[in-house]
Amino acid sequence: MMNEIPYKIYLDENEMPTQWYNVRADMKKKPAPLLNPGTGQPMTEEELRHVFCDELVKQELNETDRFIDIPEEIRNFYKMYRPSPLVRAYCLEKKLDTPAKIYYKFEGNNTSGSHKLNSAIAQAYYAKKQGLKGVTTETGAGQWGTALSMACSYLDLDCKVYMVKVSYEQKPFRREVMRTYGASVTPSPSNTTNVGRKILAEFPDTNGSLGCAISEAVEAATSQEGYRYVLGSVLSQVLLHQSVIGMESKIALDKYGIKPDMIIGCAGGGSNLGGLISPFMGEKLRGEADYRFIAVEPASCPSLTRGVYAYDFCDTGKVCPLQKMYTLGSGFMPSPNHAGGLRYHGMSAILSELYDQKLMEAVAVEQTSVFEAAEIFARSEGILPAPESSHAIRVAIDEALKCKETGEEKTILFGLTGTGYFDMYAYAAYNDGKMTDYVPTDEELQRSFDSLPKV
Ligand SMILES: *Cc1c(COP(=O)(O)O)cnc(C)c1O
């Protein structure tokens, strides 16, 4: 069997993971607790319950249970689009003429086009189980809102999405996918919330921002009976749900006795990377195996490689709890030429702590080199990758080319988080030779660090 590795390694239904893996259980030093921005004290379960569903609050605070059962209804939903394919990139290897063995786990095989559905269905399920009427959220370009609307429609749950106004107007396709799945999509800022009305009064022509959309979504959830707020990345519960990616990968690789030397993923808020590496990181933390883990971020929004490890707001509206993380400051805005996604100012608390303990590496890459990698990948493997995913492709290719120089037959696994069909303006800029790179100056970053909360 060892020599007959198929192009795609699938799992049978009875091999699918039945539990999520909670990497915090194996961390000797745990991520720092969420703090109440008003009191500076750790957020209590009670306080978090005003915003999030009860079961999700428990998962957010759970640092001790190594495994958490995936409820049967969620496993059934997963069966519609999972296992996601684990592909041996034979064609890419050939194109690069590398002795490296490259595998990728492809999460773009569902209508939402990304891994976000793995957590959307879990969050919607627990809201439904609690007897809630619906959930609210924000979305920028729309990947998370799309995933959540699919999950809510499956469970017959109301879904209210606040979409950053400029995306609502300029990116109508994901908006229409959301509406097709029954979600109500409101351009933010809107006059449906106090915070939205206040911002509109002050800045009538604003294009909106993610921070503002978060503030509106939180207000909509906390001011209406039977609603809670849900978030698509950054939180530890989201990493937990995304561990299904890593669990499937590990089961599939173990079947063929394959052990990756390095595992690479793009990092926005850290959920796909955290999910992919979790079970492998667990082995490393327990001293059972060693791997290199590499987080890839945009050079224009470099939270890990140039940020500070400090308590910060998770949103620009400053309504969410404070989290200790690698951050560029909640006021940081990537330059307007930034087209490649992954524009979040902070990073998952779990990944931040693992990075701080030097258990994970990070690299920042510039967007033209990311799109160059996307083009190589699309032409050799056939899949048109999301710009976000292409950050991981860039570093996987770079590592494979290093193997070509040294002659080492390293095994590389990377996360291919999604497809890029709704990112064609960014591809157009690249194809027209109009895409530029931008790296923030130290002074720019310092201005943003100066406004970090003093905790
Ligand atoms: C949202 C998204 C990401 C980044 O989010 P993480 O939480 O860092 O995983 C990456 N790729 C795609 C396709 C996405 O939609």
Coordinates of C-alpha atoms and ligand atoms in Angstrom, one line a residue:
M1 CA 0.0 0.0 0.0
M2 CA 2.8 2.4 0.9
N3 CA 3.8 2.9 -2.7
E4 CA 0.3 3.2 -4.0
I5 CA -0.8 6.6 -2.7
P6 CA -3.9 7.6 -4.6
Y7 CA -4.5 11.0 -5.9
K8 CA -7.3 11.5 -3.4
I9 CA -7.5 9.8 0.0
Y10 CA -11.1 9.5 1.1
L11 CA -12.5 8.2 4.4
D12 CA -15.4 5.8 4.6
E13 CA -18.4 6.9 6.6
N14 CA -17.4 4.7 9.5
E15 CA -13.9 6.2 9.5
M16 CA -15.1 9.8 9.9
P17 CA -14.3 11.6 13.2
T18 CA -17.0 11.5 15.8
Q19 CA -15.3 14.0 18.2
W20 CA -13.7 17.3 17.9
Y21 CA -10.3 17.6 19.5
N22 CA -9.7 20.5 22.0
V23 CA -6.0 21.3 21.8
R24 CA -6.1 23.5 24.9
A25 CA -6.4 20.3 27.0
D26 CA -2.8 19.4 26.0
M27 CA -1.4 22.8 26.4
K28 CA 0.6 23.2 29.7
K29 CA 0.4 27.0 29.5
K30 CA -3.2 27.8 28.4
P31 CA -4.3 30.9 26.4
A32 CA -5.1 33.9 28.6
P33 CA -8.7 34.3 29.6
L34 CA -11.2 36.7 27.9
L35 CA -11.6 39.9 29.9
N36 CA -14.6 42.1 30.5
P37 CA -13.6 45.5 29.0
G38 CA -15.5 47.3 31.7
T39 CA -14.0 45.6 34.8
G40 CA -10.8 44.1 33.5
Q41 CA -11.9 40.8 35.1
P42 CA -12.2 37.5 33.3
M43 CA -15.5 37.1 31.5
T44 CA -17.8 34.8 33.5
E45 CA -20.0 32.2 31.9
E46 CA -23.0 34.3 32.9
E47 CA -21.7 37.4 31.1
L48 CA -20.9 35.5 28.0
R49 CA -24.4 33.9 27.9
H50 CA -25.9 37.3 27.1
V51 CA -24.1 37.2 23.7
F52 CA -23.4 33.6 22.9
C53 CA -25.5 30.3 23.2
D54 CA -25.1 28.4 26.4
E55 CA -23.4 25.3 25.0
L56 CA -21.0 27.5 22.9
V57 CA -20.0 29.5 26.1
K58 CA -19.1 26.1 27.7
Q59 CA -17.0 25.2 24.7
E60 CA -15.3 28.6 24.7
L61 CA -14.3 28.2 28.3
N62 CA -13.5 24.5 28.2
E63 CA -9.7 23.9 28.6
T64 CA -9.8 20.5 30.1
D65 CA -11.8 18.0 27.9
R66 CA -9.5 16.7 25.2
F67 CA -12.4 15.4 23.1
I68 CA -15.9 16.7 22.6
D69 CA -18.5 14.6 20.9
I70 CA -19.8 15.9 17.6
P71 CA -23.7 15.6 17.9
E72 CA -25.3 13.2 15.5
E73 CA -27.2 15.9 13.7
I74 CA -24.0 17.8 12.9
R75 CA -22.3 14.6 11.8
N76 CA -25.2 14.0 9.4
F77 CA -24.8 17.5 8.0
Y78 CA -21.0 17.0 7.7
K79 CA -21.8 13.8 5.6
M80 CA -23.3 16.0 2.9
Y81 CA -19.9 17.5 2.0
R82 CA -17.3 15.7 4.1
P83 CA -14.9 14.1 4.3
S84 CA -13.2 16.8 2.3
P85 CA -10.7 15.5 -0.2
L86 CA -7.1 15.0 0.9
V87 CA -5.2 15.3 -2.4
R88 CA -1.7 14.3 -3.3
A89 CA -0.6 17.2 -5.5
Y90 CA 1.2 15.0 -8.1
C91 CA 0.8 17.5 -10.9
L92 CA 2.1 20.4 -8.8
E93 CA 5.1 18.3 -7.7
K94 CA 5.8 17.5 -11.3
K95 CA 5.5 21.1 -12.4
L96 CA 7.9 22.2 -9.7
D97 CA 10.2 19.3 -10.4
T98 CA 10.6 18.7 -6.6
P99 CA 11.3 15.6 -4.6
A100 CA 8.9 16.9 -1.9
K101 CA 5.6 15.1 -1.5
I102 CA 2.8 17.7 -1.3
Y103 CA -0.7 17.0 0.1
Y104 CA -3.5 19.5 0.4
K105 CA -6.8 19.2 2.3
F106 CA -9.5 20.9 0.2
E107 CA -12.3 22.6 2.0
G108 CA -13.9 24.4 -1.0
N109 CA -16.2 21.5 -2.0
N110 CA -19.4 23.0 -0.7
T111 CA -21.6 25.9 -1.9
S112 CA -20.3 28.4 0.7
G113 CA -16.9 27.6 -0.9
S114 CA -14.8 27.4 2.3
H115 CA -14.2 25.7 5.6
K116 CA -16.5 28.1 7.5
L117 CA -19.4 25.8 7.1
N118 CA -17.8 23.4 9.6
S119 CA -18.3 25.9 12.5
A120 CA -21.5 27.5 11.1
I121 CA -23.5 24.3 11.3
A122 CA -22.2 23.7 14.9
Q123 CA -23.1 27.2 16.1
A124 CA -26.5 27.0 14.4
Y125 CA -27.2 23.6 15.9
Y126 CA -26.5 24.7 19.5
A127 CA -28.7 27.8 18.9
K128 CA -31.5 25.7 17.7
K129 CA -31.1 23.2 20.5
Q130 CA -31.4 26.0 23.0
G131 CA -34.8 26.9 21.5
L132 CA -33.6 30.2 20.1
K133 CA -35.4 31.9 17.2
G134 CA -32.3 32.9 15.3
V135 CA -28.7 34.2 15.2
T136 CA -27.1 37.5 14.0
T137 CA -23.7 38.0 12.6
E138 CA -21.6 40.3 10.4
T139 CA -19.9 39.5 7.2
G140 CA -17.3 41.4 5.1
A141 CA -16.9 39.8 1.6
G142 CA -19.5 37.3 2.6
Q143 CA -17.9 33.8 3.1
W144 CA -19.0 33.5 6.7
G145 CA -22.5 34.9 6.1
T146 CA -22.9 32.4 3.3
A147 CA -21.9 29.5 5.4
L148 CA -24.1 30.6 8.3
S149 CA -27.1 31.1 6.0
M150 CA -26.7 27.6 4.7
A151 CA -26.5 26.1 8.2
C152 CA -29.5 28.1 9.4
S153 CA -31.7 27.2 6.5
Y154 CA -30.9 23.5 7.1
L155 CA -32.0 23.9 10.8
D156 CA -34.9 26.3 10.1
L157 CA -33.4 29.1 12.1
D158 CA -33.6 32.8 11.4
C159 CA -30.4 34.3 10.2
K160 CA -29.7 38.1 10.2
V161 CA -26.5 39.1 8.5
Y162 CA -25.0 42.7 8.7
M163 CA -22.9 43.0 5.6
V164 CA -20.3 45.8 5.2
K165 CA -22.1 48.3 3.0
V166 CA -19.4 48.6 0.3
S167 CA -19.3 44.8 -0.1
Y168 CA -23.1 44.7 -0.1
E169 CA -23.1 47.0 -3.1
Q170 CA -20.0 45.8 -4.9
K171 CA -20.1 42.1 -4.2
P172 CA -23.7 41.2 -5.0
F173 CA -23.1 37.5 -5.6
R174 CA -22.5 36.2 -2.1
R175 CA -25.3 38.5 -0.9
E176 CA -27.7 36.7 -3.3
V177 CA -26.4 33.3 -2.2
M178 CA -27.3 34.3 1.4
R179 CA -30.7 35.5 0.4
T180 CA -31.3 32.3 -1.6
Y181 CA -30.7 30.4 1.6
G182 CA -33.3 32.6 3.4
A183 CA -31.0 35.0 5.4
S184 CA -31.9 38.7 5.7
V185 CA -29.0 40.7 4.6
T186 CA -28.7 44.3 5.8
P187 CA -26.1 46.7 4.5
S188 CA -24.1 48.1 7.5
P189 CA -24.3 50.7 8.9
S190 CA -28.1 50.6 8.9
N191 CA -30.9 52.4 10.6
T192 CA -32.1 49.1 12.3
T193 CA -29.8 49.6 15.3
N194 CA -28.8 52.4 17.7
V195 CA -25.2 52.1 16.8
G196 CA -25.9 52.1 13.1
R197 CA -28.2 55.2 13.3
K198 CA -25.5 57.0 15.4
I199 CA -22.8 56.2 12.8
L200 CA -25.1 57.2 9.9
A201 CA -25.9 60.5 11.6
E202 CA -22.3 61.3 12.0
F203 CA -21.0 59.9 8.6
P204 CA -23.9 59.6 6.2
D205 CA -21.7 58.6 3.3
T206 CA -19.6 55.9 5.1
N207 CA -18.8 52.7 3.3
G208 CA -19.1 50.7 6.5
S209 CA -16.5 48.5 8.2
L210 CA -16.4 45.1 9.8
G211 CA -16.1 46.7 13.2
C212 CA -19.3 48.6 12.7
A213 CA -21.1 45.5 11.3
I214 CA -20.0 43.5 14.4
S215 CA -21.4 46.2 16.7
E216 CA -24.7 46.2 14.9
A217 CA -24.9 42.4 14.9
V218 CA -24.2 42.2 18.6
E219 CA -26.8 44.9 19.4
A220 CA -29.3 43.1 17.2
A221 CA -28.7 39.9 19.1
T222 CA -28.8 41.3 22.6
S223 CA -31.8 43.6 22.1
Q224 CA -34.1 41.0 20.6
E225 CA -35.7 38.1 22.5
G226 CA -34.5 34.7 21.3
Y227 CA -31.4 35.8 19.4
R228 CA -27.7 35.3 20.0
Y229 CA -24.6 36.5 18.1
V230 CA -22.2 34.1 16.3
L231 CA -18.7 34.7 15.0
G232 CA -16.9 32.8 12.2
S233 CA -13.3 32.8 13.3
V234 CA -10.9 33.8 16.1
L235 CA -12.8 32.2 19.0
S236 CA -11.6 29.0 20.6
Q237 CA -15.0 27.3 20.0
V238 CA -14.5 27.9 16.2
L239 CA -11.0 26.3 16.3
L240 CA -12.6 23.4 18.1
H241 CA -15.2 22.9 15.4
Q242 CA -12.6 23.3 12.7
S243 CA -10.5 20.5 14.3
V244 CA -12.6 18.2 12.1
I245 CA -10.2 19.2 9.2
G246 CA -7.2 18.0 11.1
M247 CA -8.9 14.9 12.5
E248 CA -9.9 13.8 9.0
S249 CA -6.4 14.6 7.6
K250 CA -4.7 12.6 10.4
I251 CA -7.0 9.6 10.0
A252 CA -6.4 9.6 6.2
L253 CA -2.7 10.0 6.4
D254 CA -2.3 7.4 9.1
K255 CA -4.2 4.9 6.9
Y256 CA -1.2 5.1 4.5
G257 CA 1.5 5.5 7.1
I258 CA 2.2 9.1 5.9
K259 CA 3.7 11.5 8.3
P260 CA 4.0 15.1 7.3
D261 CA 7.2 17.0 8.1
M262 CA 5.5 20.3 7.9
I263 CA 1.9 21.6 8.0
I264 CA 1.1 24.9 6.4
G265 CA -2.0 27.1 6.5
C266 CA -3.1 30.6 5.9
A267 CA -4.1 32.6 9.0
G268 CA -6.7 35.3 9.1
G269 CA -8.3 34.8 12.5
G270 CA -6.7 31.4 12.7
S271 CA -9.6 29.0 12.6
N272 CA -8.7 26.9 9.6
L273 CA -5.0 26.7 10.5
G274 CA -5.8 25.9 14.1
G275 CA -8.3 23.2 13.1
L276 CA -5.9 21.7 10.6
I277 CA -2.9 21.5 13.0
S278 CA -4.7 20.7 16.2
P279 CA -4.4 16.9 16.4
F280 CA -0.8 17.1 15.1
M281 CA 0.0 19.8 17.6
G282 CA -1.5 17.6 20.3
E283 CA 1.1 14.9 19.5
K284 CA 3.8 17.5 19.6
L285 CA 2.6 18.9 23.0
R286 CA 2.5 15.4 24.4
G287 CA 6.0 14.6 23.1
E288 CA 4.8 11.8 20.8
A289 CA 5.8 13.3 17.4
D290 CA 7.4 16.4 16.0
Y291 CA 6.2 18.6 13.1
R292 CA 6.9 22.1 11.8
F293 CA 3.8 24.2 11.8
I294 CA 3.8 27.4 9.6
A295 CA 1.2 30.1 9.7
V296 CA 1.1 32.3 6.6
E297 CA -0.2 35.8 6.7
P298 CA -0.3 38.8 4.3
A299 CA 2.7 41.2 4.6
S300 CA 0.1 44.0 4.6
C301 CA -1.7 42.7 7.7
P302 CA 1.1 40.9 9.6
S303 CA -0.4 40.2 13.1
L304 CA 1.9 37.4 14.1
T305 CA 5.2 38.4 12.4
R306 CA 5.0 42.1 13.4
G307 CA 2.2 42.4 15.9
V308 CA 2.5 42.6 19.7
Y309 CA 1.2 39.9 22.2
A310 CA -1.3 41.9 24.2
Y311 CA -4.9 42.3 25.3
D312 CA -6.9 44.0 22.6
F313 CA -10.5 44.4 21.4
C314 CA -11.7 41.8 19.0
D315 CA -13.6 44.3 17.0
T316 CA -13.2 47.9 16.0
G317 CA -16.5 48.8 17.6
K318 CA -15.0 47.7 21.0
V319 CA -18.2 45.8 22.1
C320 CA -16.6 42.3 22.4
P321 CA -14.5 41.0 25.3
L322 CA -10.8 41.7 25.4
Q323 CA -8.6 38.9 24.2
K324 CA -4.9 38.4 24.7
M325 CA -3.5 37.8 21.2
Y326 CA -1.0 38.8 18.6
T327 CA -2.5 42.0 17.3
L328 CA -1.9 45.1 15.1
G329 CA -4.4 47.1 17.2
S330 CA -8.2 47.0 16.6
G331 CA -8.0 50.3 14.7
F332 CA -5.5 48.8 12.1
M333 CA -6.8 48.9 8.6
P334 CA -4.9 47.2 5.8
S335 CA -4.0 49.4 2.9
P336 CA -6.8 49.9 0.3
N337 CA -4.7 48.0 -2.4
H338 CA -5.0 44.8 -0.2
A339 CA -7.1 42.4 -2.2
G340 CA -6.1 39.0 -0.8
G341 CA -8.3 38.6 2.3
L342 CA -7.0 37.8 5.8
R343 CA -7.5 41.4 6.9
Y344 CA -8.2 40.7 10.5
H345 CA -6.1 42.7 13.0
G346 CA -5.7 40.0 15.6
M347 CA -5.3 36.2 15.9
S348 CA -6.9 33.3 17.7
A349 CA -5.8 33.2 21.4
I350 CA -4.8 29.5 21.0
L351 CA -2.6 30.1 18.0
S352 CA -1.1 33.3 19.6
E353 CA -0.1 31.3 22.7
L354 CA 1.4 28.4 20.6
Y355 CA 3.3 30.9 18.5
D356 CA 4.5 32.7 21.6
Q357 CA 5.8 29.4 23.0
K358 CA 7.6 28.9 19.7
L359 CA 5.6 25.7 18.9
M360 CA 4.5 27.3 15.6
E361 CA 6.3 29.5 13.0
A362 CA 4.9 32.3 11.0
V363 CA 5.8 34.0 7.7
A364 CA 4.3 37.0 5.9
V365 CA 4.0 37.1 2.1
E366 CA 3.2 39.8 -0.4
Q367 CA 0.1 39.6 -2.4
T368 CA 1.6 39.6 -5.9
S369 CA 3.6 36.5 -5.0
V370 CA 0.5 35.0 -3.5
F371 CA -1.4 35.4 -6.8
E372 CA 1.6 34.1 -8.7
A373 CA 1.3 30.9 -6.6
A374 CA -2.5 30.8 -7.1
E375 CA -1.9 30.9 -10.9
I376 CA 0.7 28.1 -10.7
F377 CA -1.7 26.0 -8.6
A378 CA -4.7 26.6 -10.8
R379 CA -2.8 25.6 -13.9
S380 CA -1.3 22.5 -12.4
E381 CA -4.0 21.2 -10.0
G382 CA -7.1 22.5 -11.8
I383 CA -8.7 24.2 -8.7
L384 CA -9.0 28.0 -8.8
P385 CA -8.0 28.8 -5.2
A386 CA -9.3 31.6 -2.9
P387 CA -6.7 34.4 -2.4
E388 CA -6.7 33.5 1.3
S389 CA -5.8 29.9 0.6
S390 CA -3.2 31.0 -1.9
H391 CA -1.0 32.3 1.0
A392 CA -0.6 28.7 2.1
I393 CA 0.1 27.6 -1.5
R394 CA 2.8 30.2 -1.8
V395 CA 4.7 28.9 1.2
A396 CA 4.1 25.2 0.3
I397 CA 5.6 25.9 -3.1
D398 CA 8.6 27.8 -1.5
E399 CA 9.2 24.9 0.8
A400 CA 9.0 22.4 -2.1
L401 CA 11.5 24.4 -4.1
K402 CA 13.9 24.4 -1.1
C403 CA 13.6 20.6 -1.2
K404 CA 14.5 20.7 -4.9
E405 CA 17.8 22.5 -3.9
T406 CA 18.7 20.2 -1.1
G407 CA 17.3 17.0 -2.6
E408 CA 15.2 16.3 0.5
E409 CA 12.0 14.3 0.1
K410 CA 10.0 16.2 2.7
T411 CA 6.3 15.6 3.1
I412 CA 4.3 18.8 3.1
L413 CA 0.6 19.1 4.1
F414 CA -1.2 22.4 3.5
G415 CA -4.8 23.6 3.9
L416 CA -6.6 24.7 0.8
T417 CA -9.4 26.6 2.5
G418 CA -11.6 27.5 -0.5
T419 CA -12.3 28.5 -4.0
G420 CA -11.8 31.9 -5.5
Y421 CA -14.8 32.3 -7.9
F422 CA -16.1 35.5 -6.1
D423 CA -12.6 37.1 -6.0
M424 CA -12.3 37.7 -9.7
Y425 CA -11.7 41.4 -9.3
A426 CA -8.6 40.6 -7.4
Y427 CA -7.6 38.1 -10.1
A428 CA -8.3 40.7 -12.8
A429 CA -6.0 43.2 -11.0
Y430 CA -3.3 40.5 -11.0
N431 CA -3.9 39.5 -14.7
D432 CA -3.8 43.2 -15.8
G433 CA -0.5 43.7 -14.0
K434 CA -2.2 46.3 -11.8
M435 CA -1.8 44.5 -8.4
T436 CA 0.7 46.2 -6.1
D437 CA 2.2 45.3 -2.7
Y438 CA 2.1 47.3 0.4
V439 CA 4.0 46.7 3.6
P440 CA 3.0 49.0 6.6
T441 CA 5.8 51.0 8.1
D442 CA 6.9 50.6 11.7
E443 CA 5.5 54.1 12.4
E444 CA 2.1 53.1 11.1
L445 CA 2.1 50.0 13.2
Q446 CA 3.3 52.0 16.3
R447 CA 0.4 54.5 15.9
S448 CA -2.0 51.6 16.0
F449 CA -0.2 49.9 19.0
D450 CA -0.5 53.3 20.9
S451 CA -4.3 52.8 21.0
L452 CA -4.2 49.3 22.6
P453 CA -6.3 49.2 25.8
K454 CA -4.2 49.5 29.0
V455 CA -4.8 46.3 30.9
Ligands
LIG1 C1 -12.4 33.1 6.2 C2 -11.4 32.5 5.3 C3 -10.1 32.3 5.7 C4 -9.5 32.9 6.9 O1 -10.1 32.6 8.2 P1 -9.4 31.7 9.3 O2 -10.3 31.9 10.5 O3 -8.0 32.3 9.5 O4 -9.3 30.3 8.8 C5 -9.3 31.6 4.9 N1 -9.7 31.1 3.7 C6 -11.0 31.2 3.3 C7 -11.4 30.6 2.0 C8 -11.9 31.9 4.1 O5 -13.1 32.1 3.7

